[in-house]
PDB file of C-alpha atoms in Angstrom:
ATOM      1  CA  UNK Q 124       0.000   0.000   0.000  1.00  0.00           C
ATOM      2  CA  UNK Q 125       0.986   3.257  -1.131  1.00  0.00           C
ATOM      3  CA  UNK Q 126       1.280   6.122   1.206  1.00  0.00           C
ATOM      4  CA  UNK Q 127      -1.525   9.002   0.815  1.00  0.00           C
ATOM      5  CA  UNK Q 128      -0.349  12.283   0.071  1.00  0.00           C
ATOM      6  CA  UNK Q 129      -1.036  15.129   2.820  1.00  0.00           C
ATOM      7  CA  UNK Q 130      -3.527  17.584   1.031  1.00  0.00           C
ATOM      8  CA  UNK Q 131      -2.435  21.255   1.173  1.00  0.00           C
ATOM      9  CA  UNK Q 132      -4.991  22.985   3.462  1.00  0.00           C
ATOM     10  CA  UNK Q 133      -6.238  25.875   1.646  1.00  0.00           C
ATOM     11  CA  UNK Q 134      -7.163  28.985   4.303  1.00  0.00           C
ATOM     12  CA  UNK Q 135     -10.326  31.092   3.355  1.00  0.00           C
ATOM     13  CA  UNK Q 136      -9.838  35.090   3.957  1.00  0.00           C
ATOM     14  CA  UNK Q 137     -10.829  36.581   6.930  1.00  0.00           C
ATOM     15  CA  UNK Q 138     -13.452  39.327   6.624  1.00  0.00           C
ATOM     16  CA  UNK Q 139     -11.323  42.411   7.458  1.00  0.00           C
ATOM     17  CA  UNK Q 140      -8.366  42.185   5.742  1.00  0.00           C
ATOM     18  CA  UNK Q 141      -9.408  39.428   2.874  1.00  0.00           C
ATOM     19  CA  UNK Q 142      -5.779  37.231   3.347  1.00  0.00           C
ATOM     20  CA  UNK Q 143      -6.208  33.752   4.193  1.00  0.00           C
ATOM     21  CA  UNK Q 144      -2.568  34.425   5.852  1.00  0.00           C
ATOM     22  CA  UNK Q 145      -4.838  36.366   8.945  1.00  0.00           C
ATOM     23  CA  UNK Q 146      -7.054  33.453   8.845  1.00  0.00           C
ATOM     24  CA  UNK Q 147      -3.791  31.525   9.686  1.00  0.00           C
ATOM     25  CA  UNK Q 148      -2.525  33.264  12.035  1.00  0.00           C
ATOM     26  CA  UNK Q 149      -6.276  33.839  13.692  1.00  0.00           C
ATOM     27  CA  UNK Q 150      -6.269  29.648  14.027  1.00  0.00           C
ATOM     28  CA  UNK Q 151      -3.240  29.347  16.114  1.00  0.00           C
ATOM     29  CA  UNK Q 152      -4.523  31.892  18.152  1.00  0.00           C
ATOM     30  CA  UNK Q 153      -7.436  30.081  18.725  1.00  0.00           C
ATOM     31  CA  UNK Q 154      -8.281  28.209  21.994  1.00  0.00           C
ATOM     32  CA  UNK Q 155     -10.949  25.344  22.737  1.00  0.00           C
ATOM     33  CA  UNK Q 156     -12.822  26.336  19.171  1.00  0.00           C
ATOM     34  CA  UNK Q 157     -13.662  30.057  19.994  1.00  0.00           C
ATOM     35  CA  UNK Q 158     -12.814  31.523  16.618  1.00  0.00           C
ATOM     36  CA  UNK Q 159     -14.916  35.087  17.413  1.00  0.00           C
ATOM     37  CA  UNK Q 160     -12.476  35.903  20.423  1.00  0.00           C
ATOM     38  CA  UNK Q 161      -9.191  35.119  17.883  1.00  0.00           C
ATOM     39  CA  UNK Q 162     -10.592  37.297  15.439  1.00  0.00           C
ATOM     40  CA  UNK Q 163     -10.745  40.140  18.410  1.00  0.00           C
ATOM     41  CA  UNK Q 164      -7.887  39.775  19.577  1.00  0.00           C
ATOM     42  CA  UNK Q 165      -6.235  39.771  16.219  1.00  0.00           C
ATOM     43  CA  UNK Q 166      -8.103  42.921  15.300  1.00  0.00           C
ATOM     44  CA  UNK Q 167      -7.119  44.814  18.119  1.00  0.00           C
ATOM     45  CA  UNK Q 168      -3.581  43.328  18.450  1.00  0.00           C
ATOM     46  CA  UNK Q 169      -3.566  45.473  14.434  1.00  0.00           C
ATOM     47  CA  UNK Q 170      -4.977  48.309  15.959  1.00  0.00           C
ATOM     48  CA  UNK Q 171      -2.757  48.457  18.784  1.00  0.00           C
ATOM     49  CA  UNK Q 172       0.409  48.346  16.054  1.00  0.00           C
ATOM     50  CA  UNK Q 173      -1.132  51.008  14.301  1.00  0.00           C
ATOM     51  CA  UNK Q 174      -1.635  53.214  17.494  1.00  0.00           C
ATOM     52  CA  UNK Q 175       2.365  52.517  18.695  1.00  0.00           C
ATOM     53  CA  UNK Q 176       3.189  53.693  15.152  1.00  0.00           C
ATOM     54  CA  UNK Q 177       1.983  56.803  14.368  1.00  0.00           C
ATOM     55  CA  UNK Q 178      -0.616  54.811  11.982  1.00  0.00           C
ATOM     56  CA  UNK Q 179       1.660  53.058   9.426  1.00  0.00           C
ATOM     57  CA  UNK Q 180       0.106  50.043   7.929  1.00  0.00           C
ATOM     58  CA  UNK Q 181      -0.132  47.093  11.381  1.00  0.00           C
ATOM     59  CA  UNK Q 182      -0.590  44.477   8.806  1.00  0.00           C
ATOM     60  CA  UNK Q 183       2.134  45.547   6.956  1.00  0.00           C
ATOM     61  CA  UNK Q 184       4.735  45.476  10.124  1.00  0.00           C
ATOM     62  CA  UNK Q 185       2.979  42.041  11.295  1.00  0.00           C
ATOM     63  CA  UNK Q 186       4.178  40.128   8.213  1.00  0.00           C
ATOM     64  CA  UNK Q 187       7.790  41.720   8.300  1.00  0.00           C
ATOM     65  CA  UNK Q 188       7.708  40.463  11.999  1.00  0.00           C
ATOM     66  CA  UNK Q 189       6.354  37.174  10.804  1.00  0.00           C
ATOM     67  CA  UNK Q 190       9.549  37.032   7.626  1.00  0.00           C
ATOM     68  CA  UNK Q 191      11.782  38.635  10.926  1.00  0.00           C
ATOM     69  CA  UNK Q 192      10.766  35.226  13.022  1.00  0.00           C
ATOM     70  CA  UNK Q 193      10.710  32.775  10.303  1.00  0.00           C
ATOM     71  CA  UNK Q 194      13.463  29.693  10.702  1.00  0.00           C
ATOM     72  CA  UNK Q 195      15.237  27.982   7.864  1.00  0.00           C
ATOM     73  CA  UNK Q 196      15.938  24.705  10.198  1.00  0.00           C
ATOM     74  CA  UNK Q 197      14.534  22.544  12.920  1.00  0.00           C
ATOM     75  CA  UNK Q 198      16.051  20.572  15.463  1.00  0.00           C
ATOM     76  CA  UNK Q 199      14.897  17.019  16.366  1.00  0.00           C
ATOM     77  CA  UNK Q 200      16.883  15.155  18.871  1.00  0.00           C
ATOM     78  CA  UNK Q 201      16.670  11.580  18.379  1.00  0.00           C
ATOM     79  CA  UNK Q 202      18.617   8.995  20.420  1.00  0.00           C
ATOM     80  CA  UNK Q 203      21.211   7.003  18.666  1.00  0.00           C
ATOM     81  CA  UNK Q 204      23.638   4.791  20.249  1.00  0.00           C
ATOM     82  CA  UNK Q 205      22.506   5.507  23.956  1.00  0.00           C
ATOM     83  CA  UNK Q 206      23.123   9.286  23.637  1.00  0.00           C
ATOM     84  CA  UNK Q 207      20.946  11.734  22.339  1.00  0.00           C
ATOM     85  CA  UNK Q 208      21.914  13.342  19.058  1.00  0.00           C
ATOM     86  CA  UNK Q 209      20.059  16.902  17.809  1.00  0.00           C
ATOM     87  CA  UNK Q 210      19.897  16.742  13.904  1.00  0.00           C
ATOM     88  CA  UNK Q 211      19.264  19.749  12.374  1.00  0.00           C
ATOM     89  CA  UNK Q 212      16.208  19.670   9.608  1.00  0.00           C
ATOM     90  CA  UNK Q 213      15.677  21.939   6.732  1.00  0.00           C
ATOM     91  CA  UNK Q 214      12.087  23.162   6.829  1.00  0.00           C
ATOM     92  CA  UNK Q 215       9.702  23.383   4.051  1.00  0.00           C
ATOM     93  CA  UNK Q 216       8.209  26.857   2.860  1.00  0.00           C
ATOM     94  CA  UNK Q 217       4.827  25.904   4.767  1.00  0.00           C
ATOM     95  CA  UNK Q 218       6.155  24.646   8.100  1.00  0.00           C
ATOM     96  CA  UNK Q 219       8.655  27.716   8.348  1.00  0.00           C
ATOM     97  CA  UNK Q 220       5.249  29.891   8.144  1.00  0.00           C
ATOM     98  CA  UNK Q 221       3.740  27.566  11.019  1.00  0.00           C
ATOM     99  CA  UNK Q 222       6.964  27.373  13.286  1.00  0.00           C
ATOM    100  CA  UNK Q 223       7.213  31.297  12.748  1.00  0.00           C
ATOM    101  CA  UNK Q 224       3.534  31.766  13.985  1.00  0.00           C
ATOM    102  CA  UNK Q 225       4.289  29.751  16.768  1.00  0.00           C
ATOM    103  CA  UNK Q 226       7.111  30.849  18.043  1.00  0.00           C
ATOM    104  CA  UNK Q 227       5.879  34.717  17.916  1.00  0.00           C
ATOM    105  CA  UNK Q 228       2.336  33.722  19.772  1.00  0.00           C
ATOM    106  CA  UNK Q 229       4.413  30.919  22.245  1.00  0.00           C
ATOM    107  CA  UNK Q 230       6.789  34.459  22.922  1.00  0.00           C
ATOM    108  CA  UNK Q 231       3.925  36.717  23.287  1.00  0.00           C
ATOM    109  CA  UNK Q 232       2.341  34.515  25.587  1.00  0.00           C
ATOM    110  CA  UNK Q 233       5.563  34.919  27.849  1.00  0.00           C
ATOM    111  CA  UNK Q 234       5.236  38.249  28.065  1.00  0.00           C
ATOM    112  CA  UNK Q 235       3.826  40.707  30.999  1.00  0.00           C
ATOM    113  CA  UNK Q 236       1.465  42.785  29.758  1.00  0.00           C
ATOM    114  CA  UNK Q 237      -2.229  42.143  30.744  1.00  0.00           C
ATOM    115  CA  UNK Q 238      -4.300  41.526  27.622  1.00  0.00           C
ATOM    116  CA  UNK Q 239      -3.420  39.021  24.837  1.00  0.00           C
ATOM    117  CA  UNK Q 240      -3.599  41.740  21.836  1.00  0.00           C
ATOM    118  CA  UNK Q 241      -0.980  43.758  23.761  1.00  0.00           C
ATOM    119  CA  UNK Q 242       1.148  40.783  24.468  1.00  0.00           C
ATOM    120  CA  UNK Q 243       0.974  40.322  20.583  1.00  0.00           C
ATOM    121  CA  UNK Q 244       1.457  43.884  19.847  1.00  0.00           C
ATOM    122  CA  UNK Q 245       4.389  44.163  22.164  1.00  0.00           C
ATOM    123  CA  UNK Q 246       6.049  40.825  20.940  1.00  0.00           C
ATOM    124  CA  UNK Q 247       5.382  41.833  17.087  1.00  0.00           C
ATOM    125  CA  UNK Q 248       6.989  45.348  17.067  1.00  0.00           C
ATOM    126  CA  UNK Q 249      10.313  43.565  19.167  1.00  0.00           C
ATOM    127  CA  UNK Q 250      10.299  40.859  16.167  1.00  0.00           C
ATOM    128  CA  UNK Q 251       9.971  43.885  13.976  1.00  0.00           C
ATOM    129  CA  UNK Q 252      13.370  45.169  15.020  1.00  0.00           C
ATOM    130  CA  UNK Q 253      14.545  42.348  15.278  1.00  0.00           C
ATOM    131  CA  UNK Q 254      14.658  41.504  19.145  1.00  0.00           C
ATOM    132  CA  UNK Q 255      12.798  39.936  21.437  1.00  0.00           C
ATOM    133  CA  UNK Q 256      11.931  36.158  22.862  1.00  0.00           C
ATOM    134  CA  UNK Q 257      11.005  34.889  19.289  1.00  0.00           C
ATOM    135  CA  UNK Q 258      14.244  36.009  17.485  1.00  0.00           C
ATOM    136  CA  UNK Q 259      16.326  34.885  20.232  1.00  0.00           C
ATOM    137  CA  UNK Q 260      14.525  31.410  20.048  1.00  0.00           C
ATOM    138  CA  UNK Q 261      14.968  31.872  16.303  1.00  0.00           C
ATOM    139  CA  UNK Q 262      18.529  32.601  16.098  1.00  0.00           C
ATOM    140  CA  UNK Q 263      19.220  29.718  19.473  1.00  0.00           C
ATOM    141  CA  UNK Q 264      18.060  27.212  16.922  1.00  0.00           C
ATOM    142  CA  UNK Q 265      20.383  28.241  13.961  1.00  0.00           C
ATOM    143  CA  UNK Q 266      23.299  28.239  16.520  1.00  0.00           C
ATOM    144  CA  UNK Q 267      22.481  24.613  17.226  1.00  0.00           C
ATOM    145  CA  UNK Q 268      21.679  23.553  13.582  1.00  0.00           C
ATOM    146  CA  UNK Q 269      24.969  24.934  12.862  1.00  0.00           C
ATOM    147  CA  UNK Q 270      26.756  23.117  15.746  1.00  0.00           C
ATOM    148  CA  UNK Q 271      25.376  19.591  14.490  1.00  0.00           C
ATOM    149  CA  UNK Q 272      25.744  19.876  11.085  1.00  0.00           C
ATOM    150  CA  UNK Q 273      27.777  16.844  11.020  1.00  0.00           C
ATOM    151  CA  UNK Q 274      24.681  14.766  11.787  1.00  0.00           C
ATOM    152  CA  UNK Q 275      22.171  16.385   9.111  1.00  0.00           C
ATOM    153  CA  UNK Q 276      23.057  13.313   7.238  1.00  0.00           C
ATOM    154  CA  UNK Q 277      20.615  10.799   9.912  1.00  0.00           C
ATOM    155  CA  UNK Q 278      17.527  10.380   8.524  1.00  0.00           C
ATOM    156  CA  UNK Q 279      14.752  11.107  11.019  1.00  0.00           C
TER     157      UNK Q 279
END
């Protein structure tokens, strides 16, 4: 038997903006189904980087935080020989988009601030400049692709 190919999901666009890339985004947000609250918090998490600065485009800074965060490798340690070995993986175009999202909502979420859309706001605008908990995470998991190299040859 023949294995099936994974169908690409295709994302519809969300209502305000009309990019299925929001829609995206607005799922990983997303806890225990409530899609209405995602949306909110998305919309005001814009809002808010529009309001920090000086009304230049939030979705606009958003995706250049997003292309800031993205990685080009993963790192999946696997145990080989009684030790554990990370082996660095090269991502596909899709799963760098997913890890990216992740990483910037999993760094928001570390963050102080009270509500979620400032958490997001807050976390964005650092990823925008290029700082913050997600490009350090980022940037940590180069430095240890680049370490192992050696074993990028191990199939996981």
């Amino acid at each position: 038997m023949r294995k099936l190919k994974k169908q690409k999901r295709i994302y519809e666009p969300d209502p305000k903006f009309k990019e299925p890339l929001v829609t995206r985004f607005v799922n990983h947000i997303m806890k225990h189904g409530k899609k209405k609250l995602a949306y909110r918090i998305f919309y005001n998490f814009i809002e808010e980087l529009e309001k920090i600065n000086n009304n230049k485009k939030g979705i606009k800074i958003w995706k250049k935080a997003l292309k800031n965060v993205t990685p080009q490798v993963y790192i999946r340690s696997r145990r080989i020989g009684g030790t554990k070995i990370n082996i660095p993986i090269i991502l596909p175009k899709n799963l760098q988009l997913t890890k990216a999202m992740k990483l910037l909502i999993n760094s928001s979420k570390e963050r102080k601030e009270k509500a979620m859309y400032k958490k997001l706001a807050g976390e964005t605008l650092a990823a925008y400049k290029k700082e913050g908990r997600a490009i350090k995470k980022k940037d940590n998991m180069h430095k240890i692709a680049e370490a192992n190299k050696a074993f990028s040859h191990i199939k996981y």
